[in-house]
């Protein structure tokens, strides 16, 4: 007991984090390459910085949202020790759906370099409204992640988790 695939629980959990980081890196690189082709010539560095910022904001937002999601079902230590794993099962199914939901949007990506180039001349390319929405979402995501993390430090269990 306590051994998963011949590994102790700590090593198994550590491997899970490493594997998740590896997958995130593999996903980030092709997206960045595609986006750099969309940006105006000479601003590739600024575009890369923007994409990296968004990726980092998304990671912080994901952690903050995971804290909030803990309150949906009872996944407290006491419940799990009593043998009731229904909340954990529902939470696992829900988070797995969220993580894989990006696959529904793959068809929206351009198939060829020509399709990618056509996007550059799109009406919405360089839109002030789009840029404002982008910045607003980015700033609010950072603020939300900071607030949730501060609440986790100042008032542990504020969302109802244990």
mmCIF file of N, CA, C and O in Angstrom, residues 92-138:
data_model
loop_
_atom_site.group_PDB
_atom_site.id
_atom_site.type_symbol
_atom_site.label_atom_id
_atom_site.label_comp_id
_atom_site.label_asym_id
_atom_site.label_seq_id
_atom_site.Cartn_x
_atom_site.Cartn_y
_atom_site.Cartn_z
ATOM 1 N N UNK A 92 -12.548 15.580 -10.001
ATOM 2 C CA UNK A 92 -11.590 15.058 -10.976
ATOM 3 C C UNK A 92 -12.183 15.055 -12.381
ATOM 4 O O UNK A 92 -11.531 15.470 -13.345
ATOM 5 N N UNK A 93 -13.421 14.623 -12.496
ATOM 6 C CA UNK A 93 -14.081 14.606 -13.807
ATOM 7 C C UNK A 93 -14.240 16.030 -14.334
ATOM 8 O O UNK A 93 -13.963 16.314 -15.504
ATOM 9 N N UNK A 94 -14.664 16.943 -13.477
ATOM 10 C CA UNK A 94 -14.861 18.341 -13.874
ATOM 11 C C UNK A 94 -13.550 18.983 -14.332
ATOM 12 O O UNK A 94 -13.490 19.619 -15.390
ATOM 13 N N UNK A 95 -12.485 18.820 -13.559
ATOM 14 C CA UNK A 95 -11.212 19.440 -13.929
ATOM 15 C C UNK A 95 -10.607 18.790 -15.170
ATOM 16 O O UNK A 95 -9.960 19.474 -15.973
ATOM 17 N N UNK A 96 -10.822 17.495 -15.354
ATOM 18 C CA UNK A 96 -10.339 16.829 -16.559
ATOM 19 C C UNK A 96 -11.056 17.381 -17.782
ATOM 20 O O UNK A 96 -10.440 17.637 -18.820
ATOM 21 N N UNK A 97 -12.366 17.598 -17.660
ATOM 22 C CA UNK A 97 -13.117 18.210 -18.767
ATOM 23 C C UNK A 97 -12.575 19.603 -19.076
ATOM 24 O O UNK A 97 -12.382 19.955 -20.235
ATOM 25 N N UNK A 98 -12.327 20.401 -18.030
ATOM 26 C CA UNK A 98 -11.813 21.754 -18.253
ATOM 27 C C UNK A 98 -10.452 21.731 -18.938
ATOM 28 O O UNK A 98 -10.185 22.524 -19.849
ATOM 29 N N UNK A 99 -9.586 20.823 -18.493
ATOM 30 C CA UNK A 99 -8.239 20.758 -19.071
ATOM 31 C C UNK A 99 -8.257 20.331 -20.527
ATOM 32 O O UNK A 99 -7.417 20.764 -21.315
ATOM 33 N N UNK A 100 -9.196 19.475 -20.897
ATOM 34 C CA UNK A 100 -9.235 18.985 -22.275
ATOM 35 C C UNK A 100 -10.172 19.797 -23.167
ATOM 36 O O UNK A 100 -10.237 19.551 -24.367
ATOM 37 N N UNK A 101 -10.866 20.770 -22.619
ATOM 38 C CA UNK A 101 -11.830 21.555 -23.406
ATOM 39 C C UNK A 101 -11.162 22.369 -24.511
ATOM 40 O O UNK A 101 -11.817 22.725 -25.489
ATOM 41 N N UNK A 102 -9.888 22.646 -24.383
ATOM 42 C CA UNK A 102 -9.169 23.371 -25.430
ATOM 43 C C UNK A 102 -9.165 22.634 -26.763
ATOM 44 O O UNK A 102 -9.024 23.256 -27.821
ATOM 45 N N UNK A 103 -9.337 21.334 -26.715
ATOM 46 C CA UNK A 103 -9.362 20.561 -27.962
ATOM 47 C C UNK A 103 -10.525 20.962 -28.866
ATOM 48 O O UNK A 103 -10.453 20.816 -30.081
ATOM 49 N N UNK A 104 -11.596 21.483 -28.285
ATOM 50 C CA UNK A 104 -12.743 21.917 -29.084
ATOM 51 C C UNK A 104 -12.403 23.126 -29.968
ATOM 52 O O UNK A 104 -13.109 23.403 -30.926
ATOM 53 N N UNK A 105 -11.333 23.838 -29.622
ATOM 54 C CA UNK A 105 -10.966 25.044 -30.356
ATOM 55 C C UNK A 105 -9.838 24.819 -31.362
ATOM 56 O O UNK A 105 -9.459 25.748 -32.067
ATOM 57 N N UNK A 106 -9.316 23.616 -31.453
ATOM 58 C CA UNK A 106 -8.197 23.334 -32.360
ATOM 59 C C UNK A 106 -8.586 23.609 -33.805
ATOM 60 O O UNK A 106 -7.783 24.121 -34.590
ATOM 61 N N UNK A 107 -9.814 23.322 -34.171
ATOM 62 C CA UNK A 107 -10.258 23.557 -35.554
ATOM 63 C C UNK A 107 -10.223 25.039 -35.927
ATOM 64 O O UNK A 107 -10.233 25.375 -37.107
ATOM 65 N N UNK A 108 -10.190 25.927 -34.942
ATOM 66 C CA UNK A 108 -10.152 27.363 -35.229
ATOM 67 C C UNK A 108 -8.754 27.830 -35.631
ATOM 68 O O UNK A 108 -8.603 28.944 -36.139
ATOM 69 N N UNK A 109 -7.736 27.016 -35.401
ATOM 70 C CA UNK A 109 -6.367 27.382 -35.756
ATOM 71 C C UNK A 109 -6.171 27.302 -37.266
ATOM 72 O O UNK A 109 -6.782 26.473 -37.933
ATOM 73 N N UNK A 110 -5.315 28.160 -37.814
ATOM 74 C CA UNK A 110 -5.048 28.082 -39.260
ATOM 75 C C UNK A 110 -4.316 26.793 -39.603
ATOM 76 O O UNK A 110 -3.500 26.299 -38.821
ATOM 77 N N UNK A 111 -4.623 26.251 -40.782
ATOM 78 C CA UNK A 111 -4.018 24.991 -41.210
ATOM 79 C C UNK A 111 -2.705 25.182 -41.955
ATOM 80 O O UNK A 111 -1.849 24.315 -41.934
ATOM 81 N N UNK A 112 -2.564 26.308 -42.639
ATOM 82 C CA UNK A 112 -1.364 26.546 -43.438
ATOM 83 C C UNK A 112 -0.781 27.917 -43.105
ATOM 84 O O UNK A 112 -1.423 28.745 -42.463
ATOM 85 N N UNK A 113 0.428 28.142 -43.588
ATOM 86 C CA UNK A 113 1.072 29.436 -43.377
ATOM 87 C C UNK A 113 0.321 30.544 -44.114
ATOM 88 O O UNK A 113 0.242 31.670 -43.652
ATOM 89 N N UNK A 114 -0.279 30.201 -45.263
ATOM 90 C CA UNK A 114 -1.064 31.195 -46.012
ATOM 91 C C UNK A 114 -2.287 31.641 -45.213
ATOM 92 O O UNK A 114 -2.621 32.826 -45.196
ATOM 93 N N UNK A 115 -2.972 30.696 -44.571
ATOM 94 C CA UNK A 115 -4.121 31.047 -43.730
ATOM 95 C C UNK A 115 -3.676 31.928 -42.568
ATOM 96 O O UNK A 115 -4.381 32.857 -42.177
ATOM 97 N N UNK A 116 -2.492 31.641 -42.050
ATOM 98 C CA UNK A 116 -1.942 32.443 -40.966
ATOM 99 C C UNK A 116 -1.656 33.863 -41.438
ATOM 100 O O UNK A 116 -1.964 34.839 -40.752
ATOM 101 N N UNK A 117 -1.114 33.995 -42.645
ATOM 102 C CA UNK A 117 -0.816 35.310 -43.210
ATOM 103 C C UNK A 117 -2.096 36.101 -43.470
ATOM 104 O O UNK A 117 -2.136 37.315 -43.265
ATOM 105 N N UNK A 118 -3.152 35.424 -43.895
ATOM 106 C CA UNK A 118 -4.440 36.094 -44.139
ATOM 107 C C UNK A 118 -4.986 36.712 -42.853
ATOM 108 O O UNK A 118 -5.629 37.758 -42.896
ATOM 109 N N UNK A 119 -4.726 36.078 -41.727
ATOM 110 C CA UNK A 119 -5.195 36.617 -40.450
ATOM 111 C C UNK A 119 -4.563 37.977 -40.155
ATOM 112 O O UNK A 119 -5.142 38.799 -39.460
ATOM 113 N N UNK A 120 -3.372 38.196 -40.677
ATOM 114 C CA UNK A 120 -2.653 39.450 -40.442
ATOM 115 C C UNK A 120 -3.414 40.640 -41.022
ATOM 116 O O UNK A 120 -3.405 41.733 -40.467
ATOM 117 N N UNK A 121 -4.091 40.435 -42.128
ATOM 118 C CA UNK A 121 -4.829 41.506 -42.764
ATOM 119 C C UNK A 121 -6.286 41.575 -42.338
ATOM 120 O O UNK A 121 -7.062 42.350 -42.887
ATOM 121 N N UNK A 122 -6.663 40.782 -41.363
ATOM 122 C CA UNK A 122 -8.046 40.739 -40.878
ATOM 123 C C UNK A 122 -8.469 42.097 -40.326
ATOM 124 O O UNK A 122 -7.658 42.860 -39.808
ATOM 125 N N UNK A 123 -9.752 42.407 -40.407
ATOM 126 C CA UNK A 123 -10.305 43.676 -39.923
ATOM 127 C C UNK A 123 -9.999 43.896 -38.446
ATOM 128 O O UNK A 123 -9.722 45.006 -38.019
ATOM 129 N N UNK A 124 -10.028 42.836 -37.658
ATOM 130 C CA UNK A 124 -9.830 42.962 -36.215
ATOM 131 C C UNK A 124 -8.358 42.973 -35.810
ATOM 132 O O UNK A 124 -8.036 43.154 -34.650
ATOM 133 N N UNK A 125 -7.458 42.792 -36.759
ATOM 134 C CA UNK A 125 -6.029 42.818 -36.459
ATOM 135 C C UNK A 125 -5.624 44.240 -36.091
ATOM 136 O O UNK A 125 -5.831 45.179 -36.852
ATOM 137 N N UNK A 126 -5.073 44.427 -34.909
ATOM 138 C CA UNK A 126 -4.642 45.740 -34.466
ATOM 139 C C UNK A 126 -5.774 46.591 -33.898
ATOM 140 O O UNK A 126 -5.640 47.802 -33.800
ATOM 141 N N UNK A 127 -6.868 45.981 -33.514
ATOM 142 C CA UNK A 127 -8.020 46.708 -32.995
ATOM 143 C C UNK A 127 -7.739 47.295 -31.609
ATOM 144 O O UNK A 127 -7.213 46.629 -30.730
ATOM 145 N N UNK A 128 -8.099 48.567 -31.400
ATOM 146 C CA UNK A 128 -7.950 49.198 -30.088
ATOM 147 C C UNK A 128 -8.893 48.546 -29.073
ATOM 148 O O UNK A 128 -8.535 48.365 -27.919
ATOM 149 N N UNK A 129 -10.087 48.207 -29.515
ATOM 150 C CA UNK A 129 -11.053 47.564 -28.614
ATOM 151 C C UNK A 129 -10.522 46.201 -28.184
ATOM 152 O O UNK A 129 -10.552 45.855 -27.005
ATOM 153 N N UNK A 130 -10.018 45.428 -29.138
ATOM 154 C CA UNK A 130 -9.454 44.114 -28.814
ATOM 155 C C UNK A 130 -8.273 44.240 -27.860
ATOM 156 O O UNK A 130 -8.140 43.461 -26.913
ATOM 157 N N UNK A 131 -7.409 45.214 -28.110
ATOM 158 C CA UNK A 131 -6.263 45.445 -27.226
ATOM 159 C C UNK A 131 -6.693 45.838 -25.824
ATOM 160 O O UNK A 131 -6.123 45.392 -24.836
ATOM 161 N N UNK A 132 -7.723 46.673 -25.752
ATOM 162 C CA UNK A 132 -8.235 47.089 -24.440
ATOM 163 C C UNK A 132 -8.838 45.914 -23.680
ATOM 164 O O UNK A 132 -8.618 45.754 -22.475
ATOM 165 N N UNK A 133 -9.591 45.080 -24.392
ATOM 166 C CA UNK A 133 -10.168 43.886 -23.757
ATOM 167 C C UNK A 133 -9.058 42.968 -23.275
ATOM 168 O O UNK A 133 -9.095 42.447 -22.153
ATOM 169 N N UNK A 134 -8.054 42.791 -24.115
ATOM 170 C CA UNK A 134 -6.913 41.948 -23.765
ATOM 171 C C UNK A 134 -6.234 42.443 -22.488
ATOM 172 O O UNK A 134 -5.985 41.668 -21.556
ATOM 173 N N UNK A 135 -5.923 43.739 -22.430
ATOM 174 C CA UNK A 135 -5.252 44.294 -21.251
ATOM 175 C C UNK A 135 -6.135 44.216 -20.004
ATOM 176 O O UNK A 135 -5.652 43.907 -18.914
ATOM 177 N N UNK A 136 -7.410 44.477 -20.159
ATOM 178 C CA UNK A 136 -8.334 44.415 -19.027
ATOM 179 C C UNK A 136 -8.384 43.003 -18.447
ATOM 180 O O UNK A 136 -8.293 42.821 -17.229
ATOM 181 N N UNK A 137 -8.523 42.016 -19.316
ATOM 182 C CA UNK A 137 -8.572 40.624 -18.852
ATOM 183 C C UNK A 137 -7.261 40.238 -18.176
ATOM 184 O O UNK A 137 -7.249 39.590 -17.128
ATOM 185 N N UNK A 138 -6.138 40.648 -18.758
ATOM 186 C CA UNK A 138 -4.833 40.332 -18.169
ATOM 187 C C UNK A 138 -4.688 40.952 -16.783
ATOM 188 O O UNK A 138 -4.317 40.272 -15.820
#
